[in-house]
Amino acid sequence: MVGSIMEVVCNEYSNGSVQACNGSEEKLDDLRSFVGKADGDPLRIVSIGAGAWGSVFAALLQDTFGQFRDKVQIRIWRRPGKTVDRATAKHLFEVINSREDVLRRLIRRCAYLKYVEARLGDRTLLADEILKDGFCLNMIDTPLCPLKVVTNLQEAVWDADIVVNGLPSTETREIFEEISKYWKERITVPVIISLAKGIEAALEPVPHIITPTKMINQATGVPMENILYLGGPNIASEIYNKEYANARICGADKWRKPLAKFLRQPHFIVWDNSDLVTHEVMGGLKNVYAIGAGMVAALTNESATSKSVYFAHCTSEMIFITHLLAEGPEKLAGPLLADTYVTLLKGRNAWYGQMLAKGELSPDMGDSISGKGMIQGVSAVEAFFELLSHSSLNVLHPEEHKLVAPVELCPILKTLYKILISREQSSSEAILQALRDENQNDPRERIEIAQTHAFYMPSLLGQP
């Protein structure tokens, strides 16, 4: 009888695989043992931020481990009070009725009626209440499993063992400074997994990059060995729909290997790597060029030739920048190109570039877009431009034989800055003009410059 009950529970949470259920429990037990959790004390995991990737990450954990309620507690925090507009409510109702499994689940949970009322305009839905039913406001078309949602930040984090940073990089410092107030009397040090892809540029005392993991370290005092970065070439909705994907969790030896084992699933392979900062910076860099890719796609009516020309130029700039940032940049070629490729194909930054080029959005509307969330490539454009414009980083131009700021060898980055930040260029057409400049160097020459000159500057990543 016990076996049959376990089979029913596993079927509910693990797509009918009892073996998968048993394997999940074993992985959970291993991590609990590594963390030092006693029997009866659940491992507490909380995801901070309810964007697409943060919500999917929490839902993956809930799907895999949620049935072991006495061993693990999985929750997600988002700000309260965010309303769902009428158009989104109507679309959500259509999504619900197109999915029989979702419809049945909501009826069974007595939660369907509120969506009917919202569609009719008789009720206003809140983002936190629909998240409880498995709907992320930035990803309405991909229903998730029901989630345990907390809107009080102190309640969410004060006793968490593992905190997942699902916030945009632009919000990470502010929220974790608030979190630090609730951790002043903690005895144990939490483990933090950051999903954020973005950077800040600091120009004093020397120009350097501040990544989200460093922001968290500065805001909370949690040591860097307890802060990790997880990223990879993936699209959140596709990962939840079990499209095959892989990722890397980067950080100190102590935590990355047990966490990689814990997070690994048949459709989501997680590798581990010690180079946290460089992978994190590269995750932000590809968002810069994804915006330009979207512009080119829209302006050329999806011309494969034009997009390939852009890809050649943007990847040569990225390779040049990696030679400034990394001592062994060739190690990053595969991960960086893979992450760039998928972001250019389907990421929100490429979508944003397309909307700008089509005139459906403008830079004046900001970088937080309804239904999409934060477009992190915009702040990354500003940060990389400011950093690479600093005179203290000047490099010798091999053809002109004079010192120039690194950004002078990155015409696409310069053009994106003029469109998005300084507004010197009022039209996205400027990106095509940059590609068609008769004085533009062959992308191969930029790569050769990077490979044949000692450009590596460890100070950019805050290293001595």
Coordinates of N, CA, C and O in Angstrom, one line a residue, residues 365-447:
M365 N 11.0 55.2 -23.4 CA 10.0 54.4 -22.6 C 10.7 53.6 -21.5 O 10.1 53.0 -20.7
G366 N 12.1 53.7 -21.5 CA 12.8 53.0 -20.4 C 13.1 51.6 -20.8 O 12.8 51.1 -21.8
D367 N 13.8 50.9 -19.8 CA 14.2 49.5 -20.1 C 13.4 48.5 -19.3 O 13.8 47.3 -19.3
S368 N 12.3 48.9 -18.7 CA 11.5 47.9 -18.0 C 10.2 47.9 -18.8 O 9.4 48.8 -18.8
I369 N 9.9 46.7 -19.5 CA 8.9 46.7 -20.5 C 7.8 45.7 -20.0 O 8.1 44.6 -19.6
S370 N 6.6 46.2 -20.1 CA 5.4 45.3 -19.6 C 5.4 44.0 -20.4 O 5.5 44.0 -21.6
G371 N 5.2 42.9 -19.7 CA 5.2 41.6 -20.3 C 6.5 41.0 -20.6 O 6.6 39.8 -21.0
K372 N 7.6 41.8 -20.5 CA 8.9 41.3 -20.8 C 9.9 41.4 -19.6 O 10.8 40.7 -19.4
G373 N 9.6 42.4 -18.8 CA 10.5 42.7 -17.6 C 11.6 43.6 -18.0 O 11.6 44.4 -18.9
M374 N 12.7 43.5 -17.3 CA 13.9 44.4 -17.5 C 14.7 43.9 -18.6 O 15.1 42.8 -18.8
I375 N 15.0 44.9 -19.5 CA 15.9 44.6 -20.7 C 17.3 45.0 -20.2 O 17.7 46.1 -20.2
Q376 N 18.0 44.0 -19.8 CA 19.3 44.2 -19.1 C 20.4 44.6 -20.0 O 21.4 45.2 -19.6
G377 N 20.2 44.4 -21.3 CA 21.2 44.9 -22.3 C 21.4 46.4 -22.3 O 22.5 46.9 -22.6
V378 N 20.4 47.1 -22.0 CA 20.5 48.6 -22.0 C 21.5 49.1 -21.0 O 22.4 49.9 -21.4
S379 N 21.4 48.7 -19.8 CA 22.3 49.2 -18.8 C 23.7 48.6 -19.0 O 24.7 49.3 -18.7
A380 N 23.8 47.4 -19.6 CA 25.1 46.8 -20.0 C 25.8 47.6 -21.1 O 27.0 47.8 -21.1
V381 N 25.0 48.1 -22.1 CA 25.6 49.0 -23.1 C 26.3 50.2 -22.4 O 27.5 50.5 -22.7
E382 N 25.6 50.9 -21.5 CA 26.1 52.0 -20.8 C 27.4 51.7 -20.0 O 28.4 52.4 -20.1
A383 N 27.3 50.6 -19.3 CA 28.4 50.2 -18.4 C 29.7 49.8 -19.2 O 30.8 50.3 -18.9
F384 N 29.5 49.0 -20.3 CA 30.7 48.6 -21.1 C 31.3 49.8 -21.8 O 32.5 50.0 -22.0
F385 N 30.4 50.7 -22.3 CA 30.9 51.9 -23.0 C 31.7 52.8 -22.1 O 32.8 53.2 -22.4
E386 N 31.2 53.1 -20.9 CA 31.9 54.0 -20.0 C 33.2 53.4 -19.6 O 34.2 54.1 -19.5
L387 N 33.2 52.1 -19.4 CA 34.4 51.4 -18.9 C 35.5 51.4 -20.0 O 36.6 51.8 -19.7
L388 N 35.1 51.1 -21.2 CA 36.1 51.0 -22.3 C 36.4 52.3 -22.9 O 37.2 52.3 -23.9
S389 N 35.8 53.4 -22.5 CA 36.1 54.7 -22.9 C 37.2 55.4 -22.1 O 37.7 56.5 -22.4
H390 N 37.5 54.8 -21.0 CA 38.4 55.5 -20.0 C 39.8 55.5 -20.5 O 40.4 54.5 -21.0
S391 N 40.4 56.7 -20.4 CA 41.8 56.9 -21.0 C 42.9 56.0 -20.4 O 43.9 55.7 -21.0
S392 N 42.6 55.6 -19.1 CA 43.6 54.8 -18.4 C 43.7 53.4 -19.0 O 44.7 52.7 -18.8
L393 N 42.8 53.0 -19.9 CA 42.8 51.7 -20.5 C 43.3 51.7 -21.9 O 43.2 50.7 -22.6
N394 N 43.8 52.9 -22.4 CA 44.2 53.0 -23.8 C 45.1 51.9 -24.2 O 45.9 51.4 -23.5
V395 N 44.8 51.5 -25.5 CA 45.6 50.5 -26.1 C 46.2 51.1 -27.4 O 45.7 52.0 -28.0
L396 N 47.3 50.5 -27.9 CA 47.9 50.9 -29.1 C 47.2 50.4 -30.3 O 47.1 49.2 -30.5
H397 N 46.7 51.4 -31.1 CA 46.0 51.0 -32.4 C 47.1 50.5 -33.3 O 48.0 51.2 -33.7
P398 N 47.0 49.3 -33.8 CA 48.1 48.7 -34.6 C 48.3 49.3 -36.0 O 49.4 49.2 -36.5
E399 N 47.2 49.9 -36.5 CA 47.4 50.5 -37.8 C 47.7 52.0 -37.7 O 48.5 52.5 -38.5
E400 N 47.1 52.7 -36.8 CA 47.3 54.2 -36.7 C 48.5 54.5 -35.8 O 48.9 55.6 -35.7
H401 N 49.0 53.4 -35.1 CA 50.1 53.6 -34.2 C 50.0 54.7 -33.2 O 50.9 55.6 -33.0
K402 N 48.8 54.8 -32.6 CA 48.6 55.8 -31.5 C 47.7 55.1 -30.5 O 47.0 54.1 -30.8
L403 N 47.7 55.7 -29.3 CA 46.9 55.2 -28.2 C 45.5 55.6 -28.4 O 45.2 56.8 -28.6
V404 N 44.6 54.6 -28.2 CA 43.1 54.9 -28.3 C 42.4 54.2 -27.2 O 42.9 53.2 -26.7
A405 N 41.3 54.7 -26.8 CA 40.4 54.0 -25.9 C 39.9 52.7 -26.5 O 39.6 52.7 -27.7
P406 N 39.8 51.6 -25.8 CA 39.4 50.3 -26.4 C 38.0 50.4 -27.1 O 37.8 49.7 -28.1
V407 N 37.2 51.3 -26.7 CA 35.8 51.4 -27.3 C 36.0 51.9 -28.8 O 35.1 51.7 -29.6
E408 N 37.1 52.6 -29.1 CA 37.3 53.0 -30.5 C 37.5 51.9 -31.5 O 37.3 52.0 -32.7
L409 N 37.8 50.7 -30.9 CA 37.9 49.5 -31.8 C 36.6 48.7 -31.7 O 36.5 47.6 -32.2
C410 N 35.5 49.3 -31.2 CA 34.2 48.6 -31.0 C 33.1 49.5 -31.6 O 32.3 50.0 -30.9
P411 N 33.0 49.6 -32.9 CA 32.0 50.6 -33.5 C 30.6 50.2 -33.2 O 29.7 51.1 -33.1
I412 N 30.3 48.9 -33.1 CA 28.9 48.5 -32.8 C 28.5 49.0 -31.4 O 27.4 49.5 -31.2
L413 N 29.4 48.7 -30.5 CA 29.1 49.2 -29.1 C 28.9 50.7 -29.0 O 28.0 51.2 -28.4
K414 N 29.8 51.4 -29.8 CA 29.7 52.9 -29.8 C 28.3 53.3 -30.4 O 27.7 54.2 -29.9
T415 N 27.9 52.6 -31.4 CA 26.6 53.0 -32.1 C 25.5 52.7 -31.2 O 24.5 53.5 -31.1
L416 N 25.5 51.6 -30.5 CA 24.4 51.2 -29.6 C 24.3 52.3 -28.5 O 23.2 52.6 -28.0
Y417 N 25.4 52.7 -28.0 CA 25.5 53.7 -26.9 C 24.8 55.0 -27.4 O 24.0 55.7 -26.7
K418 N 25.1 55.4 -28.7 CA 24.6 56.6 -29.2 C 23.0 56.5 -29.4 O 22.3 57.5 -29.4
I419 N 22.6 55.3 -29.7 CA 21.1 55.1 -29.9 C 20.4 55.1 -28.6 O 19.3 55.7 -28.4
L420 N 20.9 54.3 -27.7 CA 20.2 53.9 -26.5 C 20.4 54.9 -25.3 O 19.5 55.1 -24.5
I421 N 21.6 55.4 -25.2 CA 22.0 56.1 -24.0 C 22.1 57.6 -24.2 O 21.4 58.4 -23.7
S422 N 23.1 58.0 -25.1 CA 23.3 59.5 -25.3 C 22.2 60.1 -26.2 O 22.1 61.3 -26.3
R423 N 21.5 59.2 -27.0 CA 20.5 59.6 -28.0 C 21.1 60.5 -29.1 O 20.3 61.3 -29.7
E424 N 22.4 60.4 -29.3 CA 23.0 61.2 -30.4 C 22.4 60.7 -31.8 O 22.4 61.5 -32.8
Q425 N 22.0 59.5 -31.8 CA 21.4 58.9 -33.0 C 19.9 58.7 -32.7 O 19.6 57.9 -31.7
S426 N 19.1 59.2 -33.5 CA 17.6 59.1 -33.2 C 17.0 57.9 -33.8 O 15.8 57.6 -33.6
S427 N 17.7 57.3 -34.7 CA 17.1 56.1 -35.4 C 18.0 54.9 -35.3 O 19.2 55.0 -35.3
S428 N 17.3 53.7 -35.3 CA 18.0 52.5 -35.2 C 18.8 52.2 -36.5 O 19.6 51.3 -36.6
E429 N 18.5 53.0 -37.6 CA 19.2 52.8 -38.9 C 20.7 53.0 -38.7 O 21.5 52.6 -39.5
A430 N 21.1 53.7 -37.6 CA 22.5 54.0 -37.4 C 23.3 52.7 -37.3 O 24.5 52.6 -37.6
I431 N 22.6 51.6 -36.8 CA 23.4 50.4 -36.7 C 23.7 49.8 -38.1 O 24.8 49.2 -38.3
L432 N 22.9 50.0 -39.1 CA 23.2 49.6 -40.4 C 24.3 50.4 -41.0 O 25.2 49.9 -41.8
Q433 N 24.2 51.7 -40.7 CA 25.3 52.6 -41.2 C 26.6 52.2 -40.7 O 27.7 52.3 -41.4
A434 N 26.7 51.8 -39.4 CA 27.9 51.3 -38.8 C 28.5 50.1 -39.5 O 29.7 50.0 -39.8
L435 N 27.6 49.2 -39.9 CA 28.0 48.0 -40.6 C 28.5 48.3 -42.0 O 29.3 47.6 -42.5
R436 N 27.9 49.3 -42.6 CA 28.1 49.6 -44.0 C 29.2 50.6 -44.2 O 29.5 51.0 -45.4
D437 N 29.8 51.0 -43.1 CA 30.9 52.1 -43.2 C 32.0 51.5 -44.1 O 32.6 50.5 -43.8
E438 N 32.4 52.3 -45.1 CA 33.4 51.8 -46.0 C 34.8 51.7 -45.3 O 35.7 51.1 -45.8
N439 N 34.9 52.5 -44.2 CA 36.2 52.5 -43.5 C 36.3 51.4 -42.4 O 37.2 51.3 -41.7
Q440 N 35.2 50.6 -42.3 CA 35.1 49.5 -41.3 C 36.1 48.5 -41.6 O 36.3 48.0 -42.8
N441 N 36.9 48.1 -40.6 CA 37.9 47.0 -40.7 C 37.2 45.7 -40.9 O 36.1 45.4 -40.5
D442 N 37.9 44.8 -41.6 CA 37.5 43.4 -41.7 C 37.4 42.8 -40.2 O 38.4 43.0 -39.4
P443 N 36.3 42.2 -39.8 CA 36.2 41.6 -38.5 C 37.4 40.8 -38.1 O 37.9 40.7 -36.9
R444 N 38.0 40.1 -39.1 CA 39.2 39.2 -38.9 C 40.3 40.0 -38.3 O 41.1 39.5 -37.5
E445 N 40.5 41.3 -38.8 CA 41.6 42.1 -38.4 C 41.5 42.5 -36.9 O 42.5 42.5 -36.1
R446 N 40.2 42.7 -36.4 CA 40.0 43.0 -35.0 C 40.4 41.8 -34.1 O 41.0 41.9 -33.1
I447 N 40.0 40.6 -34.6 CA 40.4 39.4 -33.9 C 41.9 39.2 -33.8 O 42.5 38.8 -32.8

